[in-house]
Amino acid sequence: MSQGHRPMLPRRRPLWLLVLAVMLIFGFYQEKAKIQLNHYVQVLQENPGVASMSPELRQKWWNVNPQPKRIHYYIMQGTWNGFHSMSLNQLKSLKWGLSILILIVFFALDGLFLKTTGHIDRWPWLVVMYGLAGLIMAAFIALVPGKSGYGVAHEFLAFLQSPLPSLFIVLVPSLIERMQATR
């Protein structure tokens, strides 16, 4: 490493590893929560009679008809009991509220990752990345009807709800700086 370059990922201050671990663990559990919620909403939409049941009857129905669903490498067997007491509209509102909350948490974790790696001066790039991704998501949801637009928006949301934005912001400019220094 030449003089004047700060390390991409500092070895002497490995707090960034803890932040990265928190991002990965939080990412796993938030994705699991969203999958559970989306699956529950889908089952209610496919079974309107169940959606109109009381919370107690809905829970009994679900216990008798558990609606297993294969998700990549595991089979989801049940659901969270708190969903039974919510209407379909409340569940959809929860879904959007949860997505916004998760985005805010990931934005804060991305900022913390930049700080712990010594690259907090690059935070404007984080704002730009989130802003552009948000505009693209909104455009696809508004302009491409149905599952196609939602699918693209979901992929951008998944990108933001991962360590990738902050890793790109730390690694790419650092690599470019090092390539320019060797010229």
Rosetta silent file (secondary structure, phi, psi, omega in degrees, C-alpha in Angstrom):
SEQUENCE: MSQGHRPMLPRRRPLWLLVLAVMLIFGFYQEKAKIQLNHYVQVLQENPGVASMSPELRQKWWNVNPQPKRIHYYIMQGTWNGFHSMSLNQLKSLKWGLSILILIVFFALDGLFLKTTGHIDRWPWLVVMYGLAGLIMAAFIALVPGKSGYGVAHEFLAFLQSPLPSLFIVLVPSLIERMQATR
SCORE:     score description
SCORE:     0.000 S_00000001
   1 L     0.000  132.652 -179.222    0.000    0.000    0.000 S_00000001
   2 L   -81.767  164.671 -178.697    1.389    3.385   -0.953 S_00000001
   3 L   -62.687  145.199  174.602    1.672    6.364    1.343 S_00000001
   4 L    90.081  -12.121  179.272   -1.466    8.458    1.780 S_00000001
   5 L   -92.830  131.123  173.883   -3.965    5.686    1.100 S_00000001
   6 L   -83.691  153.154 -178.604   -6.244    4.654    3.877 S_00000001
   7 L   -67.496  146.120  177.025   -7.020    0.965    4.115 S_00000001
   8 L   -61.393  -53.639  179.725  -10.171   -0.240    2.371 S_00000001
   9 L  -129.610  101.470 -172.158  -11.176   -2.331    5.365 S_00000001
  10 L   -63.498  129.175  179.364   -8.972   -1.528    8.374 S_00000001
  11 L   -80.917  -28.443 -177.728   -7.500   -4.551   10.118 S_00000001
  12 L   -78.499  -19.196  177.651   -6.515   -2.661   13.251 S_00000001
  13 L  -124.613   77.001 -173.236  -10.070   -1.464   13.849 S_00000001
  14 L   -81.010   21.254  178.059  -12.220   -4.497   13.024 S_00000001
  15 H   -60.208  -27.562  178.630  -15.446   -2.998   14.409 S_00000001
  16 H   -60.787  -28.601  176.500  -16.696   -2.942   10.815 S_00000001
  17 H   -63.860  -39.280  176.797  -16.812   -6.755   10.983 S_00000001
  18 H   -64.442  -43.863  178.636  -19.359   -6.528   13.784 S_00000001
  19 H   -61.771  -43.250  178.214  -21.426   -4.050   11.763 S_00000001
  20 H   -61.523  -42.491  178.172  -21.246   -6.375    8.752 S_00000001
  21 H   -63.061  -42.890  177.355  -22.356   -9.321   10.914 S_00000001
  22 H   -60.980  -41.889  178.912  -25.293   -7.292   12.276 S_00000001
  23 H   -60.963  -43.903 -178.678  -26.267   -6.381    8.710 S_00000001
  24 H   -67.685  -44.073  179.859  -26.211  -10.017    7.620 S_00000001
  25 H   -66.564  -46.992  177.527  -28.133  -11.304   10.646 S_00000001
  26 H   -60.542  -40.884  179.091  -30.678   -8.489   10.494 S_00000001
  27 H   -60.143  -41.336  178.599  -30.999   -9.065    6.739 S_00000001
  28 H   -62.712  -48.670 -175.327  -31.791  -12.732    7.261 S_00000001
  29 H   -73.186  -33.807  177.613  -34.468  -12.104    9.889 S_00000001
  30 H   -68.832  -35.642  177.847  -36.084   -9.157    8.140 S_00000001
  31 H   -66.932  -40.179  177.560  -36.348  -11.225    4.960 S_00000001
  32 H   -62.023  -42.298  178.899  -37.895  -14.086    6.920 S_00000001
  33 H   -63.111  -43.185  179.979  -40.433  -11.685    8.442 S_00000001
  34 H   -66.612  -38.502  177.543  -41.356  -10.274    5.036 S_00000001
  35 H   -62.605  -45.198  178.562  -41.712  -13.762    3.545 S_00000001
  36 H   -59.023  -45.985 -178.067  -44.002  -14.790    6.413 S_00000001
  37 H   -65.448  -47.270  179.430  -46.092  -11.645    5.990 S_00000001
  38 H   -60.959  -40.827  179.509  -46.317  -11.919    2.185 S_00000001
  39 H   -65.010  -42.948 -179.986  -47.285  -15.584    2.422 S_00000001
  40 H   -63.010  -43.603  178.517  -49.989  -14.878    4.992 S_00000001
  41 H   -61.939  -43.378  179.934  -51.413  -12.065    2.830 S_00000001
  42 H   -61.018  -43.652  179.718  -51.357  -14.333   -0.231 S_00000001
  43 H   -63.567  -41.387  178.794  -53.238  -17.103    1.610 S_00000001
  44 H   -65.666  -38.585  179.070  -55.885  -14.622    2.791 S_00000001
  45 H   -67.149  -34.742  178.854  -56.294  -13.240   -0.722 S_00000001
  46 H   -78.102  -19.032 -178.527  -56.713  -16.764   -2.108 S_00000001
  47 L  -129.175   76.561 -176.043  -59.192  -17.650    0.685 S_00000001
  48 H   -58.345  -29.598  177.581  -61.509  -14.637    1.208 S_00000001
  49 H   -63.660  -36.110  179.024  -63.640  -16.603    3.664 S_00000001
  50 H   -68.399  -39.512 -179.350  -60.641  -17.030    5.941 S_00000001
  51 H   -61.284  -29.821 -178.310  -59.893  -13.303    5.777 S_00000001
  52 L   -88.986   -2.292  179.491  -63.361  -12.536    7.133 S_00000001
  53 L   -73.077  159.952  173.055  -63.069  -14.941   10.090 S_00000001
  54 L   -68.186  160.125  179.473  -62.481  -13.812   13.650 S_00000001
  55 H   -55.702  -38.644 -178.969  -58.856  -13.998   14.829 S_00000001
  56 H   -66.328  -44.467  179.341  -59.615  -17.117   16.882 S_00000001
  57 H   -68.383  -37.329  178.427  -61.274  -18.948   13.978 S_00000001
  58 H   -62.699  -41.930  178.729  -58.560  -17.850   11.564 S_00000001
  59 H   -64.455  -41.542  177.688  -55.908  -19.249   13.903 S_00000001
  60 H   -63.435  -42.941  178.686  -57.808  -22.542   14.214 S_00000001
  61 H   -59.428  -44.563 -178.337  -58.198  -22.714   10.425 S_00000001
  62 H   -65.043  -37.051  178.643  -54.473  -22.098    9.971 S_00000001
  63 H   -64.632  -34.824  179.069  -53.602  -24.801   12.513 S_00000001
  64 H   -80.254  -33.637 -178.961  -55.722  -27.300   10.580 S_00000001
  65 L  -121.550   77.369 -168.253  -54.526  -26.000    7.153 S_00000001
  66 L   -66.961  -12.442  176.399  -50.911  -24.903    7.799 S_00000001
  67 L    55.671   58.487  178.929  -50.183  -23.814    4.178 S_00000001
  68 L   -63.652  148.166  179.586  -46.553  -24.969    3.914 S_00000001
  69 E  -141.693  132.391  177.847  -44.464  -23.097    1.371 S_00000001
  70 E   -81.240  125.690  177.768  -41.021  -23.907   -0.006 S_00000001
  71 E  -123.916  102.622  179.844  -38.657  -20.945    0.254 S_00000001
  72 L    49.203  -93.367 -170.497  -35.327  -21.672   -1.430 S_00000001
  73 L  -109.135    5.032  177.158  -33.702  -24.076    1.018 S_00000001
  74 E  -144.471  164.438  178.671  -36.368  -24.584    3.663 S_00000001
  75 E  -109.161  122.693  178.625  -40.083  -25.209    3.995 S_00000001
  76 E   -80.498  121.249 -174.855  -42.083  -22.651    5.923 S_00000001
  77 L   -95.682  -42.887 -173.685  -44.585  -24.588    8.026 S_00000001
  78 L  -123.133 -157.695  176.300  -46.534  -22.090   10.097 S_00000001
  79 L  -145.452  175.800  179.368  -47.063  -18.395   10.545 S_00000001
  80 L   -86.504  132.143 -175.079  -46.823  -15.816   13.267 S_00000001
  81 H   -60.768  -28.522 -179.957  -49.852  -15.717   15.544 S_00000001
  82 H   -61.389  -25.811  179.921  -49.960  -11.913   15.555 S_00000001
  83 H   -65.698  -29.951 -174.854  -51.076  -11.921   11.926 S_00000001
  84 H   -62.281  -27.416 -176.811  -54.380  -13.611   12.803 S_00000001
  85 H   -89.383    4.191 -176.705  -55.697  -10.527   14.575 S_00000001
  86 L  -109.006  144.462  174.630  -55.058   -8.199   11.612 S_00000001
  87 L   -76.179  168.582  179.148  -57.285   -7.407    8.658 S_00000001
  88 H   -61.359  -41.174  177.584  -55.993   -7.696    5.117 S_00000001
  89 H   -64.165  -40.636  177.885  -55.664   -3.897    4.904 S_00000001
  90 H   -64.642  -38.606  178.720  -53.766   -3.807    8.193 S_00000001
  91 H   -65.480  -40.285  178.045  -51.434   -6.541    6.943 S_00000001
  92 H   -66.694  -39.248  176.497  -50.758   -4.613    3.725 S_00000001
  93 H   -64.940  -40.444  176.930  -50.063   -1.457    5.748 S_00000001
  94 H   -60.106  -41.430  179.803  -47.754   -3.466    8.003 S_00000001
  95 H   -59.146  -47.746 -179.708  -45.917   -4.718    4.934 S_00000001
  96 H   -69.161  -42.073  178.071  -45.239   -1.176    3.675 S_00000001
  97 H   -62.372  -41.491  178.439  -44.419    0.148    7.132 S_00000001
  98 H   -63.679  -41.861  178.898  -42.045   -2.732    7.754 S_00000001
  99 H   -61.501  -43.734  179.874  -40.322   -2.132    4.410 S_00000001
 100 H   -65.623  -44.304  178.641  -39.796    1.553    5.212 S_00000001
 101 H   -61.206  -43.614  179.808  -38.524    0.778    8.721 S_00000001
 102 H   -63.380  -40.563  177.147  -36.126   -1.856    7.376 S_00000001
 103 H   -61.034  -42.943  179.412  -34.812    0.613    4.788 S_00000001
 104 H   -63.044  -43.233  179.038  -34.167    3.192    7.506 S_00000001
 105 H   -62.647  -44.837  179.779  -32.338    0.600    9.629 S_00000001
 106 H   -66.507  -36.377  176.781  -30.214   -0.490    6.675 S_00000001
 107 H   -61.089  -43.800  178.568  -29.418    3.111    5.763 S_00000001
 108 H   -64.557  -41.922  178.340  -28.214    3.661    9.342 S_00000001
 109 H   -65.723  -38.190  175.862  -26.196    0.418    9.267 S_00000001
 110 H   -61.441  -44.301  177.453  -24.666    1.419    5.917 S_00000001
 111 H   -61.874  -41.522  178.286  -23.672    4.753    7.438 S_00000001
 112 H   -64.764  -37.653  176.831  -22.213    2.991   10.472 S_00000001
 113 H   -62.932  -44.085  177.458  -20.268    0.669    8.173 S_00000001
 114 H   -60.337  -40.751 -179.699  -18.821    3.689    6.343 S_00000001
 115 H   -66.238  -45.640 -176.181  -17.870    5.234    9.691 S_00000001
 116 H   -72.426  -19.647  176.463  -16.244    2.095   11.095 S_00000001
 117 L   -92.444   -3.604  179.771  -14.230    1.537    7.914 S_00000001
 118 L    83.918   19.670 -177.366  -13.000    5.137    7.925 S_00000001
 119 L  -119.978   31.203 -177.282  -14.937    6.146    4.816 S_00000001
 120 H   -62.725  -22.771  178.372  -17.684    8.306    6.323 S_00000001
 121 H   -65.110  -12.836  178.736  -16.727   11.079    3.886 S_00000001
 122 H   -93.176   10.082 -177.925  -18.393    8.973    1.182 S_00000001
 123 H   -58.451  -31.324  176.849  -21.852    9.171    2.816 S_00000001
 124 H   -58.976  -31.195  177.188  -23.204   11.403   -0.005 S_00000001
 125 H   -65.662  -33.005  177.108  -22.748    8.429   -2.325 S_00000001
 126 H   -64.415  -44.004  178.224  -24.958    6.419    0.006 S_00000001
 127 H   -61.798  -44.348  179.264  -27.690    9.053   -0.275 S_00000001
 128 H   -62.170  -44.724 -178.500  -27.341    9.063   -4.070 S_00000001
 129 H   -61.980  -46.034  178.393  -27.466    5.252   -4.231 S_00000001
 130 H   -65.320  -40.993 -179.952  -30.607    5.057   -2.079 S_00000001
 131 H   -63.443  -47.063  178.744  -32.207    7.929   -3.975 S_00000001
 132 H   -63.750  -43.589  178.626  -31.571    6.423   -7.406 S_00000001
 133 H   -62.290  -40.166  178.305  -32.719    2.995   -6.308 S_00000001
 134 H   -63.847  -41.591  177.656  -35.865    4.561   -4.834 S_00000001
 135 H   -64.329  -41.822  179.256  -36.620    6.418   -8.068 S_00000001
 136 H   -65.352  -42.279  178.058  -36.131    3.270  -10.125 S_00000001
 137 H   -60.880  -47.313 -179.686  -38.369    1.280   -7.769 S_00000001
 138 H   -62.217  -41.191 -179.844  -41.097    3.929   -7.913 S_00000001
 139 H   -62.828  -44.934 -179.212  -40.861    4.135  -11.707 S_00000001
 140 H   -67.766  -38.209  178.220  -41.232    0.382  -12.156 S_00000001
 141 H   -65.751  -40.224 -177.244  -44.123    0.152   -9.715 S_00000001
 142 H   -78.132  -36.931 -170.045  -45.897    3.076  -11.411 S_00000001
 143 H  -101.098  -21.330 -179.488  -45.106    2.355  -15.050 S_00000001
 144 L  -115.565  104.463 -174.819  -44.919   -1.430  -15.331 S_00000001
 145 L   -69.916  154.403  172.634  -48.145   -3.009  -14.140 S_00000001
 146 L    79.676 -156.024 -173.399  -48.380   -6.294  -12.309 S_00000001
 147 H   -68.295  -27.675 -178.396  -45.736   -8.684  -11.153 S_00000001
 148 H   -64.033  -50.583  179.406  -43.056   -7.516  -13.598 S_00000001
 149 H   -64.388  -42.258  178.604  -42.821   -3.992  -12.170 S_00000001
 150 H   -64.094  -38.740 -179.347  -43.123   -5.264   -8.624 S_00000001
 151 H   -62.154  -43.944  178.531  -40.424   -7.882   -9.311 S_00000001
 152 H   -65.520  -45.823  178.849  -37.903   -5.297  -10.483 S_00000001
 153 H   -59.405  -39.465  179.659  -38.737   -2.996   -7.565 S_00000001
 154 H   -62.847  -39.234  179.422  -38.348   -5.948   -5.179 S_00000001
 155 H   -65.913  -39.607  176.836  -34.848   -6.677   -6.497 S_00000001
 156 H   -66.700  -39.169  177.391  -33.761   -3.069   -5.951 S_00000001
 157 H   -63.809  -41.753  178.399  -35.265   -3.163   -2.462 S_00000001
 158 H   -62.144  -37.732  176.922  -33.398   -6.407   -1.736 S_00000001
 159 H   -61.171  -46.722 -179.023  -30.168   -4.719   -2.862 S_00000001
 160 H   -66.915  -29.184 -178.620  -30.738   -1.818   -0.464 S_00000001
 161 L   -94.664   48.357  178.747  -31.606   -4.223    2.335 S_00000001
 162 L  -151.651  172.542  176.899  -28.186   -5.853    2.227 S_00000001
 163 L   -75.553   -4.520 -173.548  -24.571   -4.859    2.936 S_00000001
 164 H   -58.976  -44.151 -179.544  -23.941   -4.337   -0.793 S_00000001
 165 H   -55.905  -48.959 -178.147  -24.472   -0.547   -0.981 S_00000001
 166 H   -70.922  -34.116  176.374  -21.883    0.235    1.685 S_00000001
 167 H   -63.727  -42.718  176.749  -19.484   -2.435    0.421 S_00000001
 168 H   -61.387  -43.597 -177.370  -19.635   -0.928   -3.076 S_00000001
 169 H   -66.257  -31.630  178.180  -19.114    2.566   -1.699 S_00000001
 170 H   -81.769  -48.909 -170.162  -16.049    1.440    0.270 S_00000001
 171 H   -78.460  -45.136 -174.327  -14.461   -0.999   -2.156 S_00000001
 172 H   -62.678  -54.401  178.666  -15.009    0.473   -5.631 S_00000001
 173 H   -61.392  -35.344  178.992  -13.557    3.979   -5.035 S_00000001
 174 H   -64.161  -41.157  178.050  -10.706    2.480   -2.989 S_00000001
 175 H   -66.869  -39.997  178.024   -9.802    0.121   -5.821 S_00000001
 176 H   -63.531  -43.582  177.545   -9.980    2.963   -8.356 S_00000001
 177 H   -58.700  -42.982 -178.766   -7.707    5.099   -6.153 S_00000001
 178 H   -68.749  -36.836  177.711   -5.184    2.269   -5.934 S_00000001
 179 H   -66.285  -40.214  179.264   -5.279    1.665   -9.698 S_00000001
 180 H   -67.977  -33.503 -179.432   -4.660    5.374  -10.354 S_00000001
 181 H   -70.342  -24.814 -178.619   -1.762    5.414   -7.873 S_00000001
 182 L   -87.382   -5.768  179.908    0.005    2.600   -9.735 S_00000001
 183 L   -76.308    0.000    0.000   -0.050    4.427  -13.072 S_00000001
